[in-house]
């Protein structure tokens, strides 16, 4: 029996690692712990390149980005057909079609998409910390049609990700895509982890009772994750970042984003911010007309 893909999608630094840890907790016995360095790879970064080079008829190092994109839908089809159950895939890409007209992630093999958003003020602060860049550069990147890990004449990095701008990434998934999408705000996860985790788990197909959800939420408590990283490190932390689990709370941009940069973000992304309930003062308000 073939499996199906569960996409954990969103612009970088919106909470995808946290949700992956939640799903890891949901697959374990109630009384077991979840170690951050035992997290499944989500076929992300270098692991995606390994998947590609294992399945594709030609190594990714010999292909241009567009040529890699043309083959990726079949790579994910084969991954699903050769697996059983849910296959969790971490995604920062835009939702887009290749130049052959295929969606990068074949809709007939995607069971659900958990799409995460976070206030762009906090995304900017976290992105700058993560990449080891200044905050002005992070704000500028968030408004570009950005490609992470772009390939050169000879690819030496993980397969590229076409993440686009913050606004474009969100719109690409929420507007006119064929996927069943559950939109989840990072701030709601922090404010009501048990209720929000229950909603996300149900959307992903995990039918767990309230006690199990409560224990899973405790297992991925952000303070515990920070303490574990401090003691044991975290294999997914990039060298550019002093720590992966930085602040993990709303308004962590305070003291980092000056008024000029906040105004710039609002000019760049105001329409999508309003759509998601993200105010220009940095607050998160009720979201009008939410999907799911």
C-alpha atoms as a PDB file:
ATOM      1  CA  UNK A   1       0.000   0.000   0.000  1.00  0.00           C
ATOM      2  CA  UNK A   2       1.432   3.368  -0.952  1.00  0.00           C
ATOM      3  CA  UNK A   3       1.738   6.235   1.475  1.00  0.00           C
ATOM      4  CA  UNK A   4       0.854   9.874   1.219  1.00  0.00           C
ATOM      5  CA  UNK A   5       2.757  13.102   1.769  1.00  0.00           C
ATOM      6  CA  UNK A   6       2.047  15.343   4.740  1.00  0.00           C
ATOM      7  CA  UNK A   7       3.533  18.729   3.900  1.00  0.00           C
ATOM      8  CA  UNK A   8       4.664  21.005   6.746  1.00  0.00           C
ATOM      9  CA  UNK A   9       4.922  24.217   4.761  1.00  0.00           C
ATOM     10  CA  UNK A  10       5.610  27.889   5.374  1.00  0.00           C
ATOM     11  CA  UNK A  11       8.098  30.692   4.941  1.00  0.00           C
ATOM     12  CA  UNK A  12      11.332  30.029   6.896  1.00  0.00           C
ATOM     13  CA  UNK A  13      11.243  30.648  10.654  1.00  0.00           C
ATOM     14  CA  UNK A  14       7.489  30.197  10.955  1.00  0.00           C
ATOM     15  CA  UNK A  15       7.499  27.107  13.197  1.00  0.00           C
ATOM     16  CA  UNK A  16       7.902  24.064  10.948  1.00  0.00           C
ATOM     17  CA  UNK A  17      10.504  22.395  13.175  1.00  0.00           C
ATOM     18  CA  UNK A  18       8.226  22.783  16.183  1.00  0.00           C
ATOM     19  CA  UNK A  19       5.343  21.094  14.341  1.00  0.00           C
ATOM     20  CA  UNK A  20       7.630  18.300  13.149  1.00  0.00           C
ATOM     21  CA  UNK A  21       8.554  17.669  16.788  1.00  0.00           C
ATOM     22  CA  UNK A  22       4.863  17.594  17.682  1.00  0.00           C
ATOM     23  CA  UNK A  23       4.179  14.902  15.094  1.00  0.00           C
ATOM     24  CA  UNK A  24       7.193  12.970  16.351  1.00  0.00           C
ATOM     25  CA  UNK A  25       5.643  13.071  19.836  1.00  0.00           C
ATOM     26  CA  UNK A  26       2.282  11.915  18.468  1.00  0.00           C
ATOM     27  CA  UNK A  27       3.830   8.798  16.932  1.00  0.00           C
ATOM     28  CA  UNK A  28       5.389   7.676  20.226  1.00  0.00           C
ATOM     29  CA  UNK A  29       3.969   6.067  23.375  1.00  0.00           C
ATOM     30  CA  UNK A  30       2.407   8.491  25.824  1.00  0.00           C
ATOM     31  CA  UNK A  31       5.237   8.296  28.355  1.00  0.00           C
ATOM     32  CA  UNK A  32       8.206   8.500  25.943  1.00  0.00           C
ATOM     33  CA  UNK A  33      10.421  11.536  25.443  1.00  0.00           C
ATOM     34  CA  UNK A  34      11.184  13.335  22.182  1.00  0.00           C
ATOM     35  CA  UNK A  35      14.831  14.190  21.551  1.00  0.00           C
ATOM     36  CA  UNK A  36      15.433  17.031  19.104  1.00  0.00           C
ATOM     37  CA  UNK A  37      18.327  15.157  17.511  1.00  0.00           C
ATOM     38  CA  UNK A  38      16.117  12.157  16.770  1.00  0.00           C
ATOM     39  CA  UNK A  39      13.748  14.238  14.648  1.00  0.00           C
ATOM     40  CA  UNK A  40      12.934  12.749  11.252  1.00  0.00           C
ATOM     41  CA  UNK A  41      14.662  14.574   8.419  1.00  0.00           C
ATOM     42  CA  UNK A  42      11.485  15.657   6.604  1.00  0.00           C
ATOM     43  CA  UNK A  43      13.324  15.193   3.272  1.00  0.00           C
ATOM     44  CA  UNK A  44      14.645  18.698   3.679  1.00  0.00           C
ATOM     45  CA  UNK A  45      17.960  20.315   2.799  1.00  0.00           C
ATOM     46  CA  UNK A  46      20.745  17.825   2.241  1.00  0.00           C
ATOM     47  CA  UNK A  47      18.320  14.929   2.769  1.00  0.00           C
ATOM     48  CA  UNK A  48      16.246  16.111  -0.189  1.00  0.00           C
ATOM     49  CA  UNK A  49      19.331  16.053  -2.361  1.00  0.00           C
ATOM     50  CA  UNK A  50      20.087  12.517  -1.156  1.00  0.00           C
ATOM     51  CA  UNK A  51      16.524  11.469  -1.996  1.00  0.00           C
ATOM     52  CA  UNK A  52      16.804  13.040  -5.439  1.00  0.00           C
ATOM     53  CA  UNK A  53      20.175  11.502  -6.237  1.00  0.00           C
ATOM     54  CA  UNK A  54      18.982   8.072  -5.063  1.00  0.00           C
ATOM     55  CA  UNK A  55      15.882   8.034  -7.286  1.00  0.00           C
ATOM     56  CA  UNK A  56      16.590  10.303 -10.264  1.00  0.00           C
ATOM     57  CA  UNK A  57      18.256   8.901 -13.397  1.00  0.00           C
ATOM     58  CA  UNK A  58      20.933  11.622 -13.227  1.00  0.00           C
ATOM     59  CA  UNK A  59      22.692  13.257 -10.280  1.00  0.00           C
ATOM     60  CA  UNK A  60      21.495  16.711  -9.258  1.00  0.00           C
ATOM     61  CA  UNK A  61      25.033  18.110  -9.552  1.00  0.00           C
ATOM     62  CA  UNK A  62      24.730  17.778 -13.333  1.00  0.00           C
ATOM     63  CA  UNK A  63      21.389  19.563 -13.628  1.00  0.00           C
ATOM     64  CA  UNK A  64      20.185  23.148 -13.679  1.00  0.00           C
ATOM     65  CA  UNK A  65      17.521  24.222 -11.155  1.00  0.00           C
ATOM     66  CA  UNK A  66      14.707  24.115 -13.736  1.00  0.00           C
ATOM     67  CA  UNK A  67      15.779  20.605 -14.734  1.00  0.00           C
ATOM     68  CA  UNK A  68      15.715  19.508 -11.091  1.00  0.00           C
ATOM     69  CA  UNK A  69      12.224  20.989 -10.727  1.00  0.00           C
ATOM     70  CA  UNK A  70      11.019  18.974 -13.738  1.00  0.00           C
ATOM     71  CA  UNK A  71      12.062  15.719 -12.050  1.00  0.00           C
ATOM     72  CA  UNK A  72      10.983  16.468  -8.481  1.00  0.00           C
ATOM     73  CA  UNK A  73       7.260  15.625  -8.936  1.00  0.00           C
ATOM     74  CA  UNK A  74       8.195  12.101 -10.026  1.00  0.00           C
ATOM     75  CA  UNK A  75      10.682  11.839  -7.153  1.00  0.00           C
ATOM     76  CA  UNK A  76       7.902  12.573  -4.667  1.00  0.00           C
ATOM     77  CA  UNK A  77       5.492  10.209  -6.460  1.00  0.00           C
ATOM     78  CA  UNK A  78       7.996   7.383  -6.131  1.00  0.00           C
ATOM     79  CA  UNK A  79       8.700   8.244  -2.495  1.00  0.00           C
ATOM     80  CA  UNK A  80       4.971   7.958  -1.745  1.00  0.00           C
ATOM     81  CA  UNK A  81       4.436   4.806  -3.793  1.00  0.00           C
ATOM     82  CA  UNK A  82       7.334   2.984  -2.122  1.00  0.00           C
ATOM     83  CA  UNK A  83       6.342   3.958   1.430  1.00  0.00           C
ATOM     84  CA  UNK A  84       3.462   3.200   3.754  1.00  0.00           C
ATOM     85  CA  UNK A  85       1.478   5.610   5.863  1.00  0.00           C
ATOM     86  CA  UNK A  86       2.164   9.319   6.197  1.00  0.00           C
ATOM     87  CA  UNK A  87       5.469  10.702   4.949  1.00  0.00           C
ATOM     88  CA  UNK A  88       6.290  14.049   6.529  1.00  0.00           C
ATOM     89  CA  UNK A  89       7.958  16.534   4.171  1.00  0.00           C
ATOM     90  CA  UNK A  90       9.249  19.930   5.332  1.00  0.00           C
ATOM     91  CA  UNK A  91       8.598  22.624   2.717  1.00  0.00           C
ATOM     92  CA  UNK A  92       9.725  26.240   2.384  1.00  0.00           C
ATOM     93  CA  UNK A  93       9.062  26.381  -1.374  1.00  0.00           C
ATOM     94  CA  UNK A  94       6.303  28.402  -2.933  1.00  0.00           C
ATOM     95  CA  UNK A  95       3.405  26.326  -4.203  1.00  0.00           C
ATOM     96  CA  UNK A  96       4.208  26.375  -7.906  1.00  0.00           C
ATOM     97  CA  UNK A  97       4.047  24.447 -11.139  1.00  0.00           C
ATOM     98  CA  UNK A  98       7.128  23.411 -13.053  1.00  0.00           C
ATOM     99  CA  UNK A  99       7.549  24.651 -16.626  1.00  0.00           C
ATOM    100  CA  UNK A 100       5.994  21.336 -17.690  1.00  0.00           C
ATOM    101  CA  UNK A 101       2.813  22.383 -15.865  1.00  0.00           C
ATOM    102  CA  UNK A 102       3.078  19.977 -12.919  1.00  0.00           C
ATOM    103  CA  UNK A 103       2.761  20.973  -9.290  1.00  0.00           C
ATOM    104  CA  UNK A 104       6.095  20.414  -7.544  1.00  0.00           C
ATOM    105  CA  UNK A 105       4.314  18.245  -4.957  1.00  0.00           C
ATOM    106  CA  UNK A 106       1.860  15.972  -6.833  1.00  0.00           C
ATOM    107  CA  UNK A 107      -1.622  16.712  -5.412  1.00  0.00           C
ATOM    108  CA  UNK A 108      -2.776  13.110  -5.810  1.00  0.00           C
ATOM    109  CA  UNK A 109      -0.080  12.050  -3.323  1.00  0.00           C
ATOM    110  CA  UNK A 110      -0.556  14.867  -0.772  1.00  0.00           C
ATOM    111  CA  UNK A 111      -2.963  13.999   2.034  1.00  0.00           C
ATOM    112  CA  UNK A 112      -2.796  17.411   3.722  1.00  0.00           C
ATOM    113  CA  UNK A 113      -0.754  20.582   4.094  1.00  0.00           C
ATOM    114  CA  UNK A 114      -0.156  22.240   7.447  1.00  0.00           C
ATOM    115  CA  UNK A 115       0.689  25.781   6.401  1.00  0.00           C
ATOM    116  CA  UNK A 116       2.346  27.901   9.094  1.00  0.00           C
ATOM    117  CA  UNK A 117       2.462  31.677   9.274  1.00  0.00           C
ATOM    118  CA  UNK A 118       4.098  34.041  11.762  1.00  0.00           C
ATOM    119  CA  UNK A 119       4.058  37.805  12.204  1.00  0.00           C
ATOM    120  CA  UNK A 120       6.605  39.141   9.680  1.00  0.00           C
ATOM    121  CA  UNK A 121       8.263  41.335  12.352  1.00  0.00           C
ATOM    122  CA  UNK A 122       9.220  38.177  14.250  1.00  0.00           C
ATOM    123  CA  UNK A 123      10.114  36.335  11.040  1.00  0.00           C
ATOM    124  CA  UNK A 124      12.577  39.110  10.149  1.00  0.00           C
ATOM    125  CA  UNK A 125      14.261  38.999  13.570  1.00  0.00           C
ATOM    126  CA  UNK A 126      14.461  35.199  13.597  1.00  0.00           C
ATOM    127  CA  UNK A 127      15.610  34.971   9.951  1.00  0.00           C
ATOM    128  CA  UNK A 128      18.455  37.436  10.569  1.00  0.00           C
ATOM    129  CA  UNK A 129      19.583  35.428  13.602  1.00  0.00           C
ATOM    130  CA  UNK A 130      19.273  32.128  11.733  1.00  0.00           C
ATOM    131  CA  UNK A 131      21.305  33.226   8.713  1.00  0.00           C
ATOM    132  CA  UNK A 132      23.809  35.352  10.627  1.00  0.00           C
ATOM    133  CA  UNK A 133      22.909  38.487   8.656  1.00  0.00           C
ATOM    134  CA  UNK A 134      21.928  42.001   9.680  1.00  0.00           C
ATOM    135  CA  UNK A 135      18.276  42.799  10.180  1.00  0.00           C
ATOM    136  CA  UNK A 136      18.145  45.225   7.209  1.00  0.00           C
ATOM    137  CA  UNK A 137      19.269  42.442   4.882  1.00  0.00           C
ATOM    138  CA  UNK A 138      16.700  40.047   6.323  1.00  0.00           C
ATOM    139  CA  UNK A 139      13.898  42.564   5.711  1.00  0.00           C
ATOM    140  CA  UNK A 140      15.108  43.049   2.126  1.00  0.00           C
ATOM    141  CA  UNK A 141      15.243  39.289   1.467  1.00  0.00           C
ATOM    142  CA  UNK A 142      11.662  38.920   2.710  1.00  0.00           C
ATOM    143  CA  UNK A 143      10.511  41.152  -0.164  1.00  0.00           C
ATOM    144  CA  UNK A 144      12.502  39.436  -2.926  1.00  0.00           C
ATOM    145  CA  UNK A 145      11.703  36.550  -5.215  1.00  0.00           C
ATOM    146  CA  UNK A 146      14.268  34.650  -3.190  1.00  0.00           C
ATOM    147  CA  UNK A 147      15.896  31.302  -3.927  1.00  0.00           C
ATOM    148  CA  UNK A 148      17.697  29.581  -1.067  1.00  0.00           C
ATOM    149  CA  UNK A 149      20.797  27.511  -1.819  1.00  0.00           C
ATOM    150  CA  UNK A 150      20.881  28.462  -5.519  1.00  0.00           C
ATOM    151  CA  UNK A 151      22.901  26.120  -7.691  1.00  0.00           C
ATOM    152  CA  UNK A 152      26.042  27.305  -9.461  1.00  0.00           C
ATOM    153  CA  UNK A 153      27.854  25.662 -12.368  1.00  0.00           C
ATOM    154  CA  UNK A 154      28.544  22.736 -10.052  1.00  0.00           C
ATOM    155  CA  UNK A 155      26.094  22.324  -7.177  1.00  0.00           C
ATOM    156  CA  UNK A 156      27.767  21.883  -3.809  1.00  0.00           C
ATOM    157  CA  UNK A 157      24.817  22.758  -1.579  1.00  0.00           C
ATOM    158  CA  UNK A 158      21.396  21.211  -0.859  1.00  0.00           C
ATOM    159  CA  UNK A 159      18.828  21.414  -3.624  1.00  0.00           C
ATOM    160  CA  UNK A 160      17.526  24.932  -4.133  1.00  0.00           C
ATOM    161  CA  UNK A 161      14.268  26.166  -2.635  1.00  0.00           C
ATOM    162  CA  UNK A 162      12.169  28.758  -4.421  1.00  0.00           C
ATOM    163  CA  UNK A 163      10.766  30.479  -1.343  1.00  0.00           C
ATOM    164  CA  UNK A 164       9.799  33.774  -2.995  1.00  0.00           C
ATOM    165  CA  UNK A 165       8.892  36.728  -0.798  1.00  0.00           C
ATOM    166  CA  UNK A 166       7.038  36.399   2.499  1.00  0.00           C
ATOM    167  CA  UNK A 167       3.804  37.604   0.907  1.00  0.00           C
ATOM    168  CA  UNK A 168       4.192  35.574  -2.281  1.00  0.00           C
ATOM    169  CA  UNK A 169       4.904  32.370  -0.373  1.00  0.00           C
ATOM    170  CA  UNK A 170       1.734  32.737   1.678  1.00  0.00           C
ATOM    171  CA  UNK A 171      -0.469  33.708  -1.276  1.00  0.00           C
ATOM    172  CA  UNK A 172       0.867  30.838  -3.395  1.00  0.00           C
ATOM    173  CA  UNK A 173      -0.401  28.268  -0.880  1.00  0.00           C
ATOM    174  CA  UNK A 174      -3.617  29.920   0.266  1.00  0.00           C
ATOM    175  CA  UNK A 175      -4.926  30.980  -3.153  1.00  0.00           C
ATOM    176  CA  UNK A 176      -6.044  28.572  -5.865  1.00  0.00           C
ATOM    177  CA  UNK A 177      -4.002  25.505  -5.002  1.00  0.00           C
ATOM    178  CA  UNK A 178      -5.326  21.932  -5.222  1.00  0.00           C
ATOM    179  CA  UNK A 179      -4.205  20.945  -1.714  1.00  0.00           C
ATOM    180  CA  UNK A 180      -6.249  20.476   1.479  1.00  0.00           C
ATOM    181  CA  UNK A 181      -4.647  23.220   3.604  1.00  0.00           C
ATOM    182  CA  UNK A 182      -4.856  23.910   7.314  1.00  0.00           C
ATOM    183  CA  UNK A 183      -3.671  27.435   8.022  1.00  0.00           C
ATOM    184  CA  UNK A 184      -1.997  27.760  11.414  1.00  0.00           C
ATOM    185  CA  UNK A 185      -0.587  30.875  13.034  1.00  0.00           C
ATOM    186  CA  UNK A 186       2.524  30.518  15.176  1.00  0.00           C
ATOM    187  CA  UNK A 187       1.020  32.915  17.716  1.00  0.00           C
ATOM    188  CA  UNK A 188      -2.024  30.672  18.163  1.00  0.00           C
ATOM    189  CA  UNK A 189       0.249  27.699  18.773  1.00  0.00           C
ATOM    190  CA  UNK A 190       2.012  29.642  21.511  1.00  0.00           C
ATOM    191  CA  UNK A 191      -1.187  31.023  23.026  1.00  0.00           C
ATOM    192  CA  UNK A 192      -3.132  27.754  23.086  1.00  0.00           C
ATOM    193  CA  UNK A 193      -0.734  24.892  22.362  1.00  0.00           C
ATOM    194  CA  UNK A 194      -3.101  22.090  23.369  1.00  0.00           C
ATOM    195  CA  UNK A 195      -6.089  23.391  21.386  1.00  0.00           C
ATOM    196  CA  UNK A 196      -4.000  24.382  18.380  1.00  0.00           C
ATOM    197  CA  UNK A 197      -2.032  21.124  18.397  1.00  0.00           C
ATOM    198  CA  UNK A 198      -5.289  19.153  18.547  1.00  0.00           C
ATOM    199  CA  UNK A 199      -6.560  20.996  15.463  1.00  0.00           C
ATOM    200  CA  UNK A 200      -3.308  20.467  13.553  1.00  0.00           C
ATOM    201  CA  UNK A 201      -3.079  16.808  14.566  1.00  0.00           C
ATOM    202  CA  UNK A 202      -6.653  16.114  13.445  1.00  0.00           C
ATOM    203  CA  UNK A 203      -6.048  17.824  10.099  1.00  0.00           C
ATOM    204  CA  UNK A 204      -2.982  15.649   9.582  1.00  0.00           C
ATOM    205  CA  UNK A 205      -4.903  12.473  10.390  1.00  0.00           C
ATOM    206  CA  UNK A 206      -3.657  11.862  13.943  1.00  0.00           C
ATOM    207  CA  UNK A 207      -6.709  10.888  15.989  1.00  0.00           C
ATOM    208  CA  UNK A 208      -5.551  11.272  19.581  1.00  0.00           C
ATOM    209  CA  UNK A 209      -7.470  11.859  22.799  1.00  0.00           C
ATOM    210  CA  UNK A 210      -7.067  15.150  24.727  1.00  0.00           C
ATOM    211  CA  UNK A 211      -4.681  13.643  27.283  1.00  0.00           C
ATOM    212  CA  UNK A 212      -2.340  12.444  24.553  1.00  0.00           C
ATOM    213  CA  UNK A 213      -2.395  15.887  22.895  1.00  0.00           C
ATOM    214  CA  UNK A 214      -1.701  17.527  26.267  1.00  0.00           C
ATOM    215  CA  UNK A 215       1.304  15.270  26.894  1.00  0.00           C
ATOM    216  CA  UNK A 216       2.611  15.868  23.375  1.00  0.00           C
ATOM    217  CA  UNK A 217       2.355  19.630  23.918  1.00  0.00           C
ATOM    218  CA  UNK A 218       4.368  19.276  27.119  1.00  0.00           C
ATOM    219  CA  UNK A 219       6.979  17.181  25.295  1.00  0.00           C
ATOM    220  CA  UNK A 220       7.611  19.972  22.764  1.00  0.00           C
ATOM    221  CA  UNK A 221       7.451  22.863  25.229  1.00  0.00           C
ATOM    222  CA  UNK A 222       9.725  25.553  23.824  1.00  0.00           C
ATOM    223  CA  UNK A 223      11.637  26.099  27.062  1.00  0.00           C
ATOM    224  CA  UNK A 224      12.435  22.391  27.188  1.00  0.00           C
ATOM    225  CA  UNK A 225      13.641  22.450  23.578  1.00  0.00           C
ATOM    226  CA  UNK A 226      15.925  25.410  24.347  1.00  0.00           C
ATOM    227  CA  UNK A 227      17.395  23.617  27.360  1.00  0.00           C
ATOM    228  CA  UNK A 228      17.977  20.448  25.351  1.00  0.00           C
ATOM    229  CA  UNK A 229      19.745  22.361  22.589  1.00  0.00           C
ATOM    230  CA  UNK A 230      21.965  24.082  25.150  1.00  0.00           C
ATOM    231  CA  UNK A 231      22.946  20.708  26.614  1.00  0.00           C
ATOM    232  CA  UNK A 232      23.178  18.523  23.505  1.00  0.00           C
ATOM    233  CA  UNK A 233      23.243  20.905  20.528  1.00  0.00           C
ATOM    234  CA  UNK A 234      20.954  20.523  17.525  1.00  0.00           C
ATOM    235  CA  UNK A 235      22.060  18.952  14.275  1.00  0.00           C
ATOM    236  CA  UNK A 236      19.863  21.231  12.132  1.00  0.00           C
ATOM    237  CA  UNK A 237      21.334  24.444  13.498  1.00  0.00           C
ATOM    238  CA  UNK A 238      23.236  26.221  10.699  1.00  0.00           C
ATOM    239  CA  UNK A 239      26.761  27.352  11.430  1.00  0.00           C
ATOM    240  CA  UNK A 240      25.641  30.943  10.906  1.00  0.00           C
ATOM    241  CA  UNK A 241      23.320  30.795  13.933  1.00  0.00           C
ATOM    242  CA  UNK A 242      24.496  30.716  17.577  1.00  0.00           C
ATOM    243  CA  UNK A 243      21.385  28.705  18.493  1.00  0.00           C
ATOM    244  CA  UNK A 244      18.367  27.320  16.665  1.00  0.00           C
ATOM    245  CA  UNK A 245      15.651  27.718  19.313  1.00  0.00           C
ATOM    246  CA  UNK A 246      16.167  31.450  19.837  1.00  0.00           C
ATOM    247  CA  UNK A 247      13.136  33.054  21.502  1.00  0.00           C
ATOM    248  CA  UNK A 248      10.049  31.268  20.232  1.00  0.00           C
ATOM    249  CA  UNK A 249       7.550  33.837  21.426  1.00  0.00           C
ATOM    250  CA  UNK A 250       5.506  36.635  19.873  1.00  0.00           C
ATOM    251  CA  UNK A 251       7.066  40.107  19.784  1.00  0.00           C
ATOM    252  CA  UNK A 252      10.607  38.762  19.899  1.00  0.00           C
ATOM    253  CA  UNK A 253      11.368  41.517  17.354  1.00  0.00           C
ATOM    254  CA  UNK A 254      11.278  44.157  20.093  1.00  0.00           C
ATOM    255  CA  UNK A 255      14.661  45.802  20.521  1.00  0.00           C
ATOM    256  CA  UNK A 256      15.747  44.510  17.084  1.00  0.00           C
ATOM    257  CA  UNK A 257      13.414  46.121  14.520  1.00  0.00           C
ATOM    258  CA  UNK A 258      13.463  49.903  14.554  1.00  0.00           C
ATOM    259  CA  UNK A 259      10.390  51.929  13.444  1.00  0.00           C
ATOM    260  CA  UNK A 260      11.830  52.499   9.971  1.00  0.00           C
ATOM    261  CA  UNK A 261      12.176  48.759   9.318  1.00  0.00           C
ATOM    262  CA  UNK A 262       8.746  48.013  10.759  1.00  0.00           C
ATOM    263  CA  UNK A 263       7.265  50.600   8.396  1.00  0.00           C
ATOM    264  CA  UNK A 264       9.156  48.992   5.515  1.00  0.00           C
ATOM    265  CA  UNK A 265       7.699  45.571   6.291  1.00  0.00           C
ATOM    266  CA  UNK A 266       4.198  47.052   6.410  1.00  0.00           C
ATOM    267  CA  UNK A 267       4.731  48.750   3.045  1.00  0.00           C
ATOM    268  CA  UNK A 268       6.006  45.498   1.556  1.00  0.00           C
ATOM    269  CA  UNK A 269       3.476  43.109   3.075  1.00  0.00           C
ATOM    270  CA  UNK A 270       0.577  45.130   4.498  1.00  0.00           C
ATOM    271  CA  UNK A 271      -2.166  43.432   2.470  1.00  0.00           C
ATOM    272  CA  UNK A 272      -1.183  39.923   3.553  1.00  0.00           C
ATOM    273  CA  UNK A 273      -0.569  41.074   7.125  1.00  0.00           C
ATOM    274  CA  UNK A 274      -4.119  42.406   7.301  1.00  0.00           C
ATOM    275  CA  UNK A 275      -5.474  39.191   5.839  1.00  0.00           C
ATOM    276  CA  UNK A 276      -3.787  37.178   8.609  1.00  0.00           C
ATOM    277  CA  UNK A 277      -4.555  39.501  11.510  1.00  0.00           C
ATOM    278  CA  UNK A 278      -0.994  40.806  11.824  1.00  0.00           C
ATOM    279  CA  UNK A 279      -1.122  44.468  12.877  1.00  0.00           C
ATOM    280  CA  UNK A 280       1.396  47.212  12.164  1.00  0.00           C
ATOM    281  CA  UNK A 281       2.049  47.601  15.905  1.00  0.00           C
ATOM    282  CA  UNK A 282       3.349  44.020  16.080  1.00  0.00           C
ATOM    283  CA  UNK A 283       0.228  42.564  17.657  1.00  0.00           C
ATOM    284  CA  UNK A 284      -1.707  39.533  16.422  1.00  0.00           C
ATOM    285  CA  UNK A 285      -5.445  40.069  16.179  1.00  0.00           C
ATOM    286  CA  UNK A 286      -8.371  37.816  15.192  1.00  0.00           C
ATOM    287  CA  UNK A 287      -8.056  36.747  11.605  1.00  0.00           C
ATOM    288  CA  UNK A 288     -10.988  37.559   9.312  1.00  0.00           C
ATOM    289  CA  UNK A 289     -12.385  34.802   7.113  1.00  0.00           C
ATOM    290  CA  UNK A 290      -9.788  32.150   7.944  1.00  0.00           C
ATOM    291  CA  UNK A 291      -9.542  29.065   5.777  1.00  0.00           C
ATOM    292  CA  UNK A 292     -10.207  25.837   7.700  1.00  0.00           C
END
